[in-house]
Coordinates of C-alpha atoms in Angstrom, one line a residue:
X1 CA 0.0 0.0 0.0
X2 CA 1.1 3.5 -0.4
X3 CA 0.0 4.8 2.8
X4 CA -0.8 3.3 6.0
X5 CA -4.5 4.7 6.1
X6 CA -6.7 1.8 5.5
X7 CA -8.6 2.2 8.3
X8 CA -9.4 6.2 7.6
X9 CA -12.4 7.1 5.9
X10 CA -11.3 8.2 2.4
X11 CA -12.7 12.0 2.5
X12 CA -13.2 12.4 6.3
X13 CA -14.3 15.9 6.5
X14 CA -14.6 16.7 3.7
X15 CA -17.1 15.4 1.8
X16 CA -20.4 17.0 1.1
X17 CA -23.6 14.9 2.1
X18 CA -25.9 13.8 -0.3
X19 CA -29.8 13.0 -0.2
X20 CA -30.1 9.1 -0.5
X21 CA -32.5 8.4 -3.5
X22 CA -35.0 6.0 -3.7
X23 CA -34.8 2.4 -5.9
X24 CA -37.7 4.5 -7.6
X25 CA -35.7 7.3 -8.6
X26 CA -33.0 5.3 -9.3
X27 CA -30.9 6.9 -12.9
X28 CA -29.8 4.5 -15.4
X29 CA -26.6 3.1 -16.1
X30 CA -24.0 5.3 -16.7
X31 CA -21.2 5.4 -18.9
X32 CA -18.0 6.7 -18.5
X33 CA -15.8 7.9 -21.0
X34 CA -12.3 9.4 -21.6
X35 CA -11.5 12.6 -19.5
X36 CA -10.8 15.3 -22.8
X37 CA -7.1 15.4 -21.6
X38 CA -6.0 11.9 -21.5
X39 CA -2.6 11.9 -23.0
X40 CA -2.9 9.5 -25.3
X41 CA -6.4 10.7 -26.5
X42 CA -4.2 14.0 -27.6
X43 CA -1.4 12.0 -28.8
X44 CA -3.2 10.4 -31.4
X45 CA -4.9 12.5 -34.2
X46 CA -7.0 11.7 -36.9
X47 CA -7.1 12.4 -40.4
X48 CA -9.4 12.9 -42.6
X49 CA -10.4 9.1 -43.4
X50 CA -11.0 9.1 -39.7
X51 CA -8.0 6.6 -39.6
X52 CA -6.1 7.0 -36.5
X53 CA -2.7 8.8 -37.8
X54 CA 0.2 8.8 -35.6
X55 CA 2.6 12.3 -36.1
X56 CA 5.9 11.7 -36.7
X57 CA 7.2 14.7 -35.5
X58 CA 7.5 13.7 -31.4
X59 CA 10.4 12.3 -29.3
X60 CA 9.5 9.0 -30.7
X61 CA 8.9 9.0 -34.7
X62 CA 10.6 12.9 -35.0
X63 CA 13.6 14.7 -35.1
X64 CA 16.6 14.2 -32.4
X65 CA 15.4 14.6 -28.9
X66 CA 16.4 18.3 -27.4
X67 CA 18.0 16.5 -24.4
X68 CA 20.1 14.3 -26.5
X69 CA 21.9 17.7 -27.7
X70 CA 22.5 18.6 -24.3
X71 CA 23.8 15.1 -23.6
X72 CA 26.1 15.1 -26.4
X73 CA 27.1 18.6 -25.8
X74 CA 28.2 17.6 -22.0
X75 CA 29.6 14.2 -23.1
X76 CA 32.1 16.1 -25.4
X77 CA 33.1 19.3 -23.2
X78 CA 33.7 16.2 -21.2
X79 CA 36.0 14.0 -23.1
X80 CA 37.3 17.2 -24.9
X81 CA 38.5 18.7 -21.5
X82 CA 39.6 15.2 -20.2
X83 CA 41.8 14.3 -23.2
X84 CA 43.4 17.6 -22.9
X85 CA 44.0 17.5 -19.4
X86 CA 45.5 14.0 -19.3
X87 CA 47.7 14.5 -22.8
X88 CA 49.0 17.2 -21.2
X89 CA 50.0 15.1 -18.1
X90 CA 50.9 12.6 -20.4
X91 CA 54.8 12.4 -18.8
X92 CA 52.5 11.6 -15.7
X93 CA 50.9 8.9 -16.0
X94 CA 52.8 5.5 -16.7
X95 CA 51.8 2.8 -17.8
X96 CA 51.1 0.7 -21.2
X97 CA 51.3 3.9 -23.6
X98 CA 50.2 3.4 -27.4
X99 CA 49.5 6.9 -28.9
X100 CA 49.0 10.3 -26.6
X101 CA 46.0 11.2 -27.5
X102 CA 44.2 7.8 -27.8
X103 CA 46.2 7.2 -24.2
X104 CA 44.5 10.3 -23.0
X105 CA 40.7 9.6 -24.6
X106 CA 41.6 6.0 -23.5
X107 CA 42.1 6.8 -19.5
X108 CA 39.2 9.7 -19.7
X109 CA 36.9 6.9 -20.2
X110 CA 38.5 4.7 -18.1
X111 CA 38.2 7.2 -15.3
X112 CA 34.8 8.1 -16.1
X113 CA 33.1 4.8 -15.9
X114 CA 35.5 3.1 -12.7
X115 CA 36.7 0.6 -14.8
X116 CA 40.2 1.6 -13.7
X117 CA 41.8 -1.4 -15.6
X118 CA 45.0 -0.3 -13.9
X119 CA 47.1 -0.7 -17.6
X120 CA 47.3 3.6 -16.9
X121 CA 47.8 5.0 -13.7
X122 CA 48.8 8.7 -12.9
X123 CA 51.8 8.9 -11.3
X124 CA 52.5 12.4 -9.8
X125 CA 49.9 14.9 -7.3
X126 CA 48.6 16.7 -10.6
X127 CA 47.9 13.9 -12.5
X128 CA 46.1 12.0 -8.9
X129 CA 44.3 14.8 -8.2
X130 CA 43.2 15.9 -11.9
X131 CA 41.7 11.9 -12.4
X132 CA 40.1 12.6 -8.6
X133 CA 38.0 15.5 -10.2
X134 CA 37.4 13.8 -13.3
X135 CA 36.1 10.7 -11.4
X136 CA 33.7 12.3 -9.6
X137 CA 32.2 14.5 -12.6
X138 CA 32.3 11.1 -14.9
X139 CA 30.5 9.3 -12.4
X140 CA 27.7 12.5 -11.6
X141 CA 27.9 12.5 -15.6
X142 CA 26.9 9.0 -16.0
X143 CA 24.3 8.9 -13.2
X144 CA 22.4 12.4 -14.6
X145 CA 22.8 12.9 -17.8
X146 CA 24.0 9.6 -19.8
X147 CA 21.2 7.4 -18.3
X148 CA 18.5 9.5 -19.4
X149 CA 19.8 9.1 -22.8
X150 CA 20.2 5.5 -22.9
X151 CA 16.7 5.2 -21.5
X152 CA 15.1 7.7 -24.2
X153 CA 17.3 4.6 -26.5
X154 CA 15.5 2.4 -25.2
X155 CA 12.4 3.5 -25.6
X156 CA 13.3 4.1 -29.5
X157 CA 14.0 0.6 -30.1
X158 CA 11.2 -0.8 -28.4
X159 CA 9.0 0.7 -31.5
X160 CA 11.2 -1.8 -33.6
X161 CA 10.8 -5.0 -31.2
X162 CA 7.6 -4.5 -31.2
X163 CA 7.0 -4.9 -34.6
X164 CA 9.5 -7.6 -34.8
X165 CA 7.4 -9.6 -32.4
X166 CA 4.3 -8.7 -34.8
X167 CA 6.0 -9.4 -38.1
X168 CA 3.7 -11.9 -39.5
X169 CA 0.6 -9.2 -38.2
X170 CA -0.8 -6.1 -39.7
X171 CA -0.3 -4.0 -36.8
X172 CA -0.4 -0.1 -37.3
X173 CA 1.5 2.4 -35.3
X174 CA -1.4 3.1 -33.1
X175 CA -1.8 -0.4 -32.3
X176 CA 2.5 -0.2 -31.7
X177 CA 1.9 2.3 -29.1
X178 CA -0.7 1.3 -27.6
X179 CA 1.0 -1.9 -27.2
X180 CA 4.2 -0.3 -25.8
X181 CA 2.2 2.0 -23.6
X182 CA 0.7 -1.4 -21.7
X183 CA 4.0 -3.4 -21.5
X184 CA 6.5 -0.5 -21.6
X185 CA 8.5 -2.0 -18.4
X186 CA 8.8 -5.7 -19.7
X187 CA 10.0 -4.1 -23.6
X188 CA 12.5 -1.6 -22.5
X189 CA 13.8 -5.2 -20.2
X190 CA 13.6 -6.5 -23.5
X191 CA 15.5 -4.3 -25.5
X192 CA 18.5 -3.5 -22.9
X193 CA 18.4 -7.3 -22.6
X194 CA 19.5 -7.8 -26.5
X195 CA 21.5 -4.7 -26.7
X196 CA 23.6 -6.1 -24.0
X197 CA 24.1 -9.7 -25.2
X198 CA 25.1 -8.1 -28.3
X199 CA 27.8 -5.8 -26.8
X200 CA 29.0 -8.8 -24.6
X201 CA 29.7 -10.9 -27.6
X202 CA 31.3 -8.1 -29.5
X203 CA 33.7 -7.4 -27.0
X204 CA 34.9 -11.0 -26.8
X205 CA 35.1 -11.2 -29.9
X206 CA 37.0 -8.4 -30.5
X207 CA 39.5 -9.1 -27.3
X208 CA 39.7 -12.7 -28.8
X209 CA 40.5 -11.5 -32.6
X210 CA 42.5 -8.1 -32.1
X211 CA 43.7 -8.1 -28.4
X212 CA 44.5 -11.8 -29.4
X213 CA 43.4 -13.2 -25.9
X214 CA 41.9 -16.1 -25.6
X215 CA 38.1 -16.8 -26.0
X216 CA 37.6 -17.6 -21.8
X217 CA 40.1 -14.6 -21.2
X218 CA 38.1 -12.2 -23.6
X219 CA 34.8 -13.1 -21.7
X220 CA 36.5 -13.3 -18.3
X221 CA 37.7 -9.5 -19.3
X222 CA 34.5 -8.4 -20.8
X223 CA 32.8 -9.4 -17.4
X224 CA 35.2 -7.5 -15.6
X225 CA 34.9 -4.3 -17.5
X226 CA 31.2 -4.1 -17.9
X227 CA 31.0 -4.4 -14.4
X228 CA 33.6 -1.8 -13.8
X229 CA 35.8 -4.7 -11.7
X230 CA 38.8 -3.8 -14.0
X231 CA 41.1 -5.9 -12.4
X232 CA 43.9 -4.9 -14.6
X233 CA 45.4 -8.2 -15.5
X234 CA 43.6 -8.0 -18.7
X235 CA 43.0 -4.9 -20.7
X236 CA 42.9 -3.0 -24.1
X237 CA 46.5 -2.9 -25.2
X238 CA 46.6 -2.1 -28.9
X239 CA 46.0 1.0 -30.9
X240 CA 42.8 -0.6 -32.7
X241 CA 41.7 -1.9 -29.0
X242 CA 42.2 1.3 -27.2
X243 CA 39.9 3.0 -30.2
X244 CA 36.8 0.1 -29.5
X245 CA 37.3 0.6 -26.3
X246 CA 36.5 4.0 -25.7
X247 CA 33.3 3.6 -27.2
X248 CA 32.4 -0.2 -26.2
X249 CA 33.3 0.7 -22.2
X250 CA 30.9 3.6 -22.0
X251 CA 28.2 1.9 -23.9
X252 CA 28.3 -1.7 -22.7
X253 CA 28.8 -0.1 -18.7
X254 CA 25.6 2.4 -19.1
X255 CA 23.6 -0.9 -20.8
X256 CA 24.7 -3.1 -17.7
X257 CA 23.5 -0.1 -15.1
X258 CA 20.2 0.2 -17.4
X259 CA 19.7 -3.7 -17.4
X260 CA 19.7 -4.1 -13.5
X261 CA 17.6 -0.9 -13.3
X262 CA 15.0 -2.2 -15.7
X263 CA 14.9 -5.7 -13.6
X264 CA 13.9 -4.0 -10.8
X265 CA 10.9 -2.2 -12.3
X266 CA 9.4 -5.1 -14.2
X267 CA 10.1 -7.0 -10.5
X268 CA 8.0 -3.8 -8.9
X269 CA 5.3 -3.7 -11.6
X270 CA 4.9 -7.2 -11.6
X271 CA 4.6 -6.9 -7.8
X272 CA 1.7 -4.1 -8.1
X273 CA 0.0 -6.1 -10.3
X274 CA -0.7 -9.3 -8.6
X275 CA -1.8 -6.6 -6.2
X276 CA -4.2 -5.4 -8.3
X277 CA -5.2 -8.6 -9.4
X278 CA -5.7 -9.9 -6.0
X279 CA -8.1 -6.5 -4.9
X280 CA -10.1 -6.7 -8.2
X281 CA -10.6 -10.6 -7.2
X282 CA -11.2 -11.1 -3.8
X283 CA -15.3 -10.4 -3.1
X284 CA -16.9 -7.2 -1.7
X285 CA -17.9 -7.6 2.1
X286 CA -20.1 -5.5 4.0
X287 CA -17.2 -4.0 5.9
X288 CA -15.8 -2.8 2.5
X289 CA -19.1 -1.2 1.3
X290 CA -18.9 0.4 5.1
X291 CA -15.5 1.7 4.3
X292 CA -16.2 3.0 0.7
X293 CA -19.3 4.5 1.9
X294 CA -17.7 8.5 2.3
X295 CA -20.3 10.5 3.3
X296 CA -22.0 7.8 5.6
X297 CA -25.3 7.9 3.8
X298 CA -25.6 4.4 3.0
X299 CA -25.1 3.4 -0.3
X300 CA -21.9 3.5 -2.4
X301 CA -21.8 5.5 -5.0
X302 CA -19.4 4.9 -8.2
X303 CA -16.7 7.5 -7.2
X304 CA -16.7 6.3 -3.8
X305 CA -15.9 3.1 -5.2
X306 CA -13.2 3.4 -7.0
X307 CA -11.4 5.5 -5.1
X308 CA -12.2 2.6 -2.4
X309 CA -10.9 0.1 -5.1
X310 CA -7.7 3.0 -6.0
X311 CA -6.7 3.3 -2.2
X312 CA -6.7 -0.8 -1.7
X313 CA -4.3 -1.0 -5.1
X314 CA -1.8 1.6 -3.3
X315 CA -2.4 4.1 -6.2
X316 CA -3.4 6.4 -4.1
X317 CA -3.7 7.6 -0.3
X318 CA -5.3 9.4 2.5
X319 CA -2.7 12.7 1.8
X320 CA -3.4 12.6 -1.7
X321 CA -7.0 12.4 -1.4
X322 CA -7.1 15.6 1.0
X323 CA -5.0 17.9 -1.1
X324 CA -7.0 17.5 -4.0
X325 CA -10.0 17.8 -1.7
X326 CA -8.5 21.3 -0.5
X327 CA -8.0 22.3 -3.9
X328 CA -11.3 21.1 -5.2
X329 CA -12.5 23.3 -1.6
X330 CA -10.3 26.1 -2.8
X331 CA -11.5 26.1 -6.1
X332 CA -15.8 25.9 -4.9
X333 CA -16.2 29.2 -4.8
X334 CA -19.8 29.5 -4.4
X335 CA -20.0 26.2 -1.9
X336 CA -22.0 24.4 -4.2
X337 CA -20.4 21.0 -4.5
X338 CA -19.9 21.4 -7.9
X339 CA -17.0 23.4 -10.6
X340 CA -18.1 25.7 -13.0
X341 CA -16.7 28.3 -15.2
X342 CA -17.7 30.9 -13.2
X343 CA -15.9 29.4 -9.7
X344 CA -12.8 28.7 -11.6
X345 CA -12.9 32.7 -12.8
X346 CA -13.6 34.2 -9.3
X347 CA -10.8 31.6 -7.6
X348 CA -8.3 33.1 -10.3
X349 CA -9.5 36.4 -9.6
X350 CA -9.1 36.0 -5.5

Protein backbone atom coordinates (compact mmCIF):
# COMPACT_ATOMS: atom_id res chain seq x y z
CA UNK A 1 0.00 0.00 0.00
CA UNK A 2 1.09 3.52 -0.36
CA UNK A 3 0.05 4.81 2.81
CA UNK A 4 -0.83 3.26 6.05
CA UNK A 5 -4.54 4.69 6.14
CA UNK A 6 -6.74 1.77 5.45
CA UNK A 7 -8.61 2.17 8.29
CA UNK A 8 -9.37 6.21 7.63
CA UNK A 9 -12.36 7.11 5.85
CA UNK A 10 -11.34 8.17 2.45
CA UNK A 11 -12.75 11.97 2.54
CA UNK A 12 -13.16 12.43 6.32
CA UNK A 13 -14.30 15.94 6.48
CA UNK A 14 -14.60 16.73 3.67
CA UNK A 15 -17.11 15.35 1.82
CA UNK A 16 -20.37 17.00 1.11
CA UNK A 17 -23.57 14.94 2.15
CA UNK A 18 -25.93 13.81 -0.31
CA UNK A 19 -29.82 13.01 -0.20
CA UNK A 20 -30.08 9.13 -0.54
CA UNK A 21 -32.47 8.40 -3.52
CA UNK A 22 -35.01 5.98 -3.70
CA UNK A 23 -34.83 2.39 -5.86
CA UNK A 24 -37.72 4.46 -7.59
CA UNK A 25 -35.68 7.30 -8.63
CA UNK A 26 -33.01 5.26 -9.31
CA UNK A 27 -30.86 6.86 -12.90
CA UNK A 28 -29.80 4.46 -15.37
CA UNK A 29 -26.62 3.05 -16.12
CA UNK A 30 -24.03 5.33 -16.67
CA UNK A 31 -21.22 5.44 -18.92
CA UNK A 32 -18.01 6.69 -18.51
CA UNK A 33 -15.81 7.93 -20.96
CA UNK A 34 -12.33 9.36 -21.59
CA UNK A 35 -11.46 12.57 -19.48
CA UNK A 36 -10.76 15.26 -22.80
CA UNK A 37 -7.09 15.37 -21.56
CA UNK A 38 -6.01 11.94 -21.53
CA UNK A 39 -2.56 11.90 -23.03
CA UNK A 40 -2.85 9.45 -25.29
CA UNK A 41 -6.38 10.72 -26.53
CA UNK A 42 -4.19 14.03 -27.63
CA UNK A 43 -1.37 12.02 -28.77
CA UNK A 44 -3.23 10.41 -31.40
CA UNK A 45 -4.94 12.53 -34.20
CA UNK A 46 -6.97 11.73 -36.88
CA UNK A 47 -7.08 12.43 -40.43
CA UNK A 48 -9.41 12.86 -42.60
CA UNK A 49 -10.40 9.10 -43.35
CA UNK A 50 -10.97 9.15 -39.69
CA UNK A 51 -8.04 6.62 -39.57
CA UNK A 52 -6.10 7.03 -36.49
CA UNK A 53 -2.72 8.79 -37.76
CA UNK A 54 0.23 8.77 -35.64
CA UNK A 55 2.64 12.30 -36.08
CA UNK A 56 5.91 11.66 -36.72
CA UNK A 57 7.25 14.70 -35.55
CA UNK A 58 7.55 13.74 -31.41
CA UNK A 59 10.45 12.27 -29.29
CA UNK A 60 9.49 8.99 -30.68
CA UNK A 61 8.95 8.97 -34.66
CA UNK A 62 10.64 12.86 -35.00
CA UNK A 63 13.60 14.70 -35.15
CA UNK A 64 16.63 14.20 -32.36
CA UNK A 65 15.43 14.63 -28.88
CA UNK A 66 16.44 18.31 -27.41
CA UNK A 67 17.97 16.45 -24.35
CA UNK A 68 20.10 14.26 -26.54
CA UNK A 69 21.89 17.71 -27.73
CA UNK A 70 22.50 18.61 -24.34
CA UNK A 71 23.84 15.12 -23.59
CA UNK A 72 26.12 15.11 -26.40
CA UNK A 73 27.14 18.59 -25.78
CA UNK A 74 28.22 17.56 -22.04
CA UNK A 75 29.64 14.24 -23.09
CA UNK A 76 32.05 16.09 -25.39
CA UNK A 77 33.15 19.26 -23.24
CA UNK A 78 33.68 16.19 -21.20
CA UNK A 79 35.96 13.98 -23.06
CA UNK A 80 37.28 17.18 -24.87
CA UNK A 81 38.49 18.68 -21.49
CA UNK A 82 39.64 15.24 -20.21
CA UNK A 83 41.85 14.28 -23.21
CA UNK A 84 43.45 17.60 -22.87
CA UNK A 85 43.98 17.52 -19.40
CA UNK A 86 45.47 13.99 -19.32
CA UNK A 87 47.71 14.48 -22.81
CA UNK A 88 49.00 17.16 -21.21
CA UNK A 89 50.05 15.07 -18.11
CA UNK A 90 50.87 12.56 -20.43
CA UNK A 91 54.83 12.38 -18.80
CA UNK A 92 52.49 11.59 -15.71
CA UNK A 93 50.91 8.89 -16.04
CA UNK A 94 52.82 5.54 -16.69
CA UNK A 95 51.75 2.77 -17.78
CA UNK A 96 51.09 0.72 -21.23
CA UNK A 97 51.34 3.89 -23.64
CA UNK A 98 50.24 3.35 -27.42
CA UNK A 99 49.54 6.87 -28.85
CA UNK A 100 49.03 10.28 -26.63
CA UNK A 101 45.97 11.23 -27.52
CA UNK A 102 44.18 7.77 -27.81
CA UNK A 103 46.17 7.23 -24.23
CA UNK A 104 44.48 10.34 -22.97
CA UNK A 105 40.73 9.62 -24.61
CA UNK A 106 41.58 6.00 -23.54
CA UNK A 107 42.07 6.85 -19.52
CA UNK A 108 39.25 9.71 -19.68
CA UNK A 109 36.94 6.90 -20.21
CA UNK A 110 38.52 4.66 -18.05
CA UNK A 111 38.17 7.22 -15.29
CA UNK A 112 34.79 8.14 -16.07
CA UNK A 113 33.10 4.83 -15.88
CA UNK A 114 35.49 3.15 -12.69
CA UNK A 115 36.68 0.62 -14.81
CA UNK A 116 40.16 1.63 -13.65
CA UNK A 117 41.84 -1.42 -15.58
CA UNK A 118 44.96 -0.29 -13.88
CA UNK A 119 47.08 -0.71 -17.62
CA UNK A 120 47.29 3.57 -16.86
CA UNK A 121 47.82 4.99 -13.69
CA UNK A 122 48.78 8.75 -12.94
CA UNK A 123 51.80 8.86 -11.33
CA UNK A 124 52.50 12.43 -9.77
CA UNK A 125 49.91 14.90 -7.29
CA UNK A 126 48.57 16.72 -10.56
CA UNK A 127 47.95 13.92 -12.45
CA UNK A 128 46.14 12.03 -8.88
CA UNK A 129 44.34 14.81 -8.16
CA UNK A 130 43.19 15.93 -11.92
CA UNK A 131 41.70 11.91 -12.35
CA UNK A 132 40.13 12.62 -8.62
CA UNK A 133 38.04 15.54 -10.24
CA UNK A 134 37.42 13.80 -13.35
CA UNK A 135 36.05 10.67 -11.37
CA UNK A 136 33.71 12.31 -9.63
CA UNK A 137 32.21 14.53 -12.63
CA UNK A 138 32.32 11.11 -14.85
CA UNK A 139 30.47 9.26 -12.37
CA UNK A 140 27.66 12.53 -11.56
CA UNK A 141 27.89 12.51 -15.63
CA UNK A 142 26.86 8.99 -15.97
CA UNK A 143 24.34 8.87 -13.19
CA UNK A 144 22.35 12.43 -14.58
CA UNK A 145 22.80 12.88 -17.77
CA UNK A 146 24.00 9.60 -19.84
CA UNK A 147 21.25 7.39 -18.28
CA UNK A 148 18.54 9.51 -19.45
CA UNK A 149 19.81 9.15 -22.85
CA UNK A 150 20.16 5.45 -22.91
CA UNK A 151 16.66 5.22 -21.48
CA UNK A 152 15.09 7.70 -24.23
CA UNK A 153 17.29 4.62 -26.51
CA UNK A 154 15.55 2.37 -25.18
CA UNK A 155 12.41 3.51 -25.63
CA UNK A 156 13.32 4.13 -29.51
CA UNK A 157 14.05 0.60 -30.10
CA UNK A 158 11.22 -0.75 -28.42
CA UNK A 159 8.97 0.69 -31.52
CA UNK A 160 11.17 -1.77 -33.57
CA UNK A 161 10.81 -4.96 -31.22
CA UNK A 162 7.61 -4.52 -31.19
CA UNK A 163 7.03 -4.87 -34.56
CA UNK A 164 9.54 -7.62 -34.85
CA UNK A 165 7.38 -9.61 -32.41
CA UNK A 166 4.34 -8.67 -34.80
CA UNK A 167 6.01 -9.36 -38.12
CA UNK A 168 3.74 -11.85 -39.48
CA UNK A 169 0.60 -9.22 -38.20
CA UNK A 170 -0.82 -6.14 -39.70
CA UNK A 171 -0.27 -4.03 -36.83
CA UNK A 172 -0.43 -0.12 -37.29
CA UNK A 173 1.54 2.38 -35.31
CA UNK A 174 -1.36 3.11 -33.09
CA UNK A 175 -1.81 -0.38 -32.29
CA UNK A 176 2.48 -0.21 -31.73
CA UNK A 177 1.93 2.33 -29.11
CA UNK A 178 -0.71 1.32 -27.56
CA UNK A 179 1.04 -1.95 -27.22
CA UNK A 180 4.23 -0.31 -25.84
CA UNK A 181 2.18 1.96 -23.59
CA UNK A 182 0.69 -1.39 -21.75
CA UNK A 183 4.04 -3.37 -21.49
CA UNK A 184 6.54 -0.52 -21.60
CA UNK A 185 8.53 -2.00 -18.42
CA UNK A 186 8.79 -5.66 -19.71
CA UNK A 187 10.00 -4.14 -23.56
CA UNK A 188 12.49 -1.64 -22.52
CA UNK A 189 13.78 -5.19 -20.15
CA UNK A 190 13.58 -6.50 -23.52
CA UNK A 191 15.49 -4.32 -25.50
CA UNK A 192 18.48 -3.48 -22.94
CA UNK A 193 18.35 -7.30 -22.58
CA UNK A 194 19.52 -7.77 -26.48
CA UNK A 195 21.54 -4.73 -26.69
CA UNK A 196 23.58 -6.12 -23.95
CA UNK A 197 24.08 -9.71 -25.21
CA UNK A 198 25.05 -8.11 -28.27
CA UNK A 199 27.85 -5.76 -26.77
CA UNK A 200 28.97 -8.78 -24.61
CA UNK A 201 29.74 -10.90 -27.59
CA UNK A 202 31.34 -8.06 -29.48
CA UNK A 203 33.66 -7.36 -27.00
CA UNK A 204 34.89 -10.96 -26.77
CA UNK A 205 35.08 -11.23 -29.91
CA UNK A 206 37.04 -8.36 -30.51
CA UNK A 207 39.50 -9.08 -27.32
CA UNK A 208 39.72 -12.73 -28.79
CA UNK A 209 40.54 -11.53 -32.63
CA UNK A 210 42.48 -8.13 -32.13
CA UNK A 211 43.70 -8.12 -28.42
CA UNK A 212 44.50 -11.84 -29.37
CA UNK A 213 43.40 -13.16 -25.87
CA UNK A 214 41.88 -16.13 -25.61
CA UNK A 215 38.10 -16.84 -25.96
CA UNK A 216 37.64 -17.65 -21.80
CA UNK A 217 40.11 -14.55 -21.20
CA UNK A 218 38.14 -12.20 -23.58
CA UNK A 219 34.81 -13.15 -21.75
CA UNK A 220 36.47 -13.26 -18.31
CA UNK A 221 37.73 -9.47 -19.32
CA UNK A 222 34.55 -8.42 -20.80
CA UNK A 223 32.81 -9.35 -17.43
CA UNK A 224 35.21 -7.52 -15.59
CA UNK A 225 34.94 -4.29 -17.49
CA UNK A 226 31.19 -4.14 -17.88
CA UNK A 227 31.01 -4.36 -14.37
CA UNK A 228 33.60 -1.76 -13.75
CA UNK A 229 35.79 -4.75 -11.74
CA UNK A 230 38.76 -3.79 -13.95
CA UNK A 231 41.07 -5.94 -12.44
CA UNK A 232 43.89 -4.88 -14.55
CA UNK A 233 45.38 -8.20 -15.54
CA UNK A 234 43.58 -8.01 -18.71
CA UNK A 235 43.02 -4.94 -20.67
CA UNK A 236 42.88 -3.05 -24.13
CA UNK A 237 46.53 -2.95 -25.17
CA UNK A 238 46.56 -2.07 -28.87
CA UNK A 239 45.99 0.96 -30.87
CA UNK A 240 42.79 -0.55 -32.66
CA UNK A 241 41.69 -1.95 -29.03
CA UNK A 242 42.17 1.28 -27.19
CA UNK A 243 39.87 3.04 -30.23
CA UNK A 244 36.77 0.12 -29.48
CA UNK A 245 37.27 0.59 -26.30
CA UNK A 246 36.46 3.95 -25.69
CA UNK A 247 33.33 3.61 -27.15
CA UNK A 248 32.45 -0.23 -26.21
CA UNK A 249 33.30 0.66 -22.24
CA UNK A 250 30.87 3.65 -22.02
CA UNK A 251 28.15 1.88 -23.85
CA UNK A 252 28.27 -1.68 -22.69
CA UNK A 253 28.82 -0.10 -18.67
CA UNK A 254 25.58 2.44 -19.06
CA UNK A 255 23.64 -0.90 -20.79
CA UNK A 256 24.65 -3.12 -17.72
CA UNK A 257 23.52 -0.11 -15.09
CA UNK A 258 20.18 0.18 -17.39
CA UNK A 259 19.66 -3.71 -17.39
CA UNK A 260 19.68 -4.11 -13.50
CA UNK A 261 17.58 -0.92 -13.26
CA UNK A 262 15.03 -2.16 -15.72
CA UNK A 263 14.88 -5.74 -13.60
CA UNK A 264 13.88 -3.95 -10.82
CA UNK A 265 10.85 -2.22 -12.32
CA UNK A 266 9.38 -5.11 -14.19
CA UNK A 267 10.06 -6.98 -10.54
CA UNK A 268 8.00 -3.85 -8.87
CA UNK A 269 5.30 -3.72 -11.60
CA UNK A 270 4.93 -7.25 -11.63
CA UNK A 271 4.60 -6.89 -7.84
CA UNK A 272 1.66 -4.15 -8.12
CA UNK A 273 -0.04 -6.10 -10.32
CA UNK A 274 -0.69 -9.27 -8.60
CA UNK A 275 -1.83 -6.61 -6.19
CA UNK A 276 -4.16 -5.40 -8.27
CA UNK A 277 -5.23 -8.61 -9.40
CA UNK A 278 -5.75 -9.87 -6.01
CA UNK A 279 -8.05 -6.47 -4.93
CA UNK A 280 -10.06 -6.72 -8.16
CA UNK A 281 -10.56 -10.61 -7.15
CA UNK A 282 -11.25 -11.05 -3.78
CA UNK A 283 -15.32 -10.37 -3.08
CA UNK A 284 -16.86 -7.24 -1.69
CA UNK A 285 -17.91 -7.65 2.08
CA UNK A 286 -20.07 -5.45 4.02
CA UNK A 287 -17.19 -4.03 5.94
CA UNK A 288 -15.83 -2.77 2.48
CA UNK A 289 -19.15 -1.23 1.26
CA UNK A 290 -18.88 0.36 5.10
CA UNK A 291 -15.47 1.65 4.33
CA UNK A 292 -16.23 2.97 0.69
CA UNK A 293 -19.31 4.52 1.85
CA UNK A 294 -17.73 8.49 2.25
CA UNK A 295 -20.28 10.53 3.25
CA UNK A 296 -22.03 7.78 5.55
CA UNK A 297 -25.33 7.89 3.78
CA UNK A 298 -25.57 4.40 3.02
CA UNK A 299 -25.07 3.40 -0.28
CA UNK A 300 -21.91 3.46 -2.43
CA UNK A 301 -21.84 5.54 -5.02
CA UNK A 302 -19.35 4.94 -8.22
CA UNK A 303 -16.74 7.53 -7.22
CA UNK A 304 -16.72 6.30 -3.83
CA UNK A 305 -15.95 3.07 -5.20
CA UNK A 306 -13.20 3.42 -6.98
CA UNK A 307 -11.40 5.49 -5.09
CA UNK A 308 -12.21 2.60 -2.39
CA UNK A 309 -10.91 0.10 -5.09
CA UNK A 310 -7.71 3.03 -5.96
CA UNK A 311 -6.74 3.27 -2.22
CA UNK A 312 -6.70 -0.81 -1.68
CA UNK A 313 -4.35 -0.96 -5.10
CA UNK A 314 -1.81 1.61 -3.28
CA UNK A 315 -2.37 4.07 -6.20
CA UNK A 316 -3.40 6.42 -4.09
CA UNK A 317 -3.71 7.60 -0.27
CA UNK A 318 -5.32 9.37 2.51
CA UNK A 319 -2.73 12.74 1.76
CA UNK A 320 -3.44 12.58 -1.69
CA UNK A 321 -6.99 12.44 -1.36
CA UNK A 322 -7.06 15.61 1.01
CA UNK A 323 -4.95 17.88 -1.13
CA UNK A 324 -6.98 17.49 -4.01
CA UNK A 325 -10.01 17.78 -1.73
CA UNK A 326 -8.54 21.28 -0.45
CA UNK A 327 -8.01 22.28 -3.87
CA UNK A 328 -11.27 21.09 -5.17
CA UNK A 329 -12.52 23.26 -1.62
CA UNK A 330 -10.32 26.14 -2.75
CA UNK A 331 -11.46 26.12 -6.12
CA UNK A 332 -15.75 25.89 -4.86
CA UNK A 333 -16.22 29.19 -4.76
CA UNK A 334 -19.82 29.54 -4.41
CA UNK A 335 -19.98 26.16 -1.89
CA UNK A 336 -21.99 24.41 -4.18
CA UNK A 337 -20.41 20.99 -4.46
CA UNK A 338 -19.88 21.42 -7.94
CA UNK A 339 -16.97 23.44 -10.61
CA UNK A 340 -18.08 25.67 -13.05
CA UNK A 341 -16.72 28.30 -15.20
CA UNK A 342 -17.68 30.92 -13.15
CA UNK A 343 -15.85 29.37 -9.74
CA UNK A 344 -12.82 28.74 -11.60
CA UNK A 345 -12.86 32.69 -12.78
CA UNK A 346 -13.57 34.21 -9.35
CA UNK A 347 -10.76 31.58 -7.59
CA UNK A 348 -8.29 33.11 -10.30
CA UNK A 349 -9.47 36.42 -9.58
CA UNK A 350 -9.14 36.05 -5.54
Amino acid sequence: MACNDENEPLLSGLATPRTQKTNGDRPKKRRFRRVRSAPFADFVPTDGNREAAVPRSGSIFGRLNPSLKKVALFLTLYMGLGTICFYTTRTQIKGDKTNGILDALYFCVVTMTTVGYGDLVPNSDLAKLLACAFVFTGMALVGLVLTKAADYLAEKQEILLVKALHMNQKVGELQVLKEIETNRVKYKFYTTLIILVVLILSGTIFLYKVENLGLVDSFYCVCSTITTLGYGDKSFSTEGGRIFAVFWILASTICLAQFFLYVAEVNTENRQRALVKWVLGRRTTNIDLEAADIDDNGVVGAAEFVLFKLKEMGKICQQDISVIMEEFENLDVDQSGTLSVSDISEAQIC
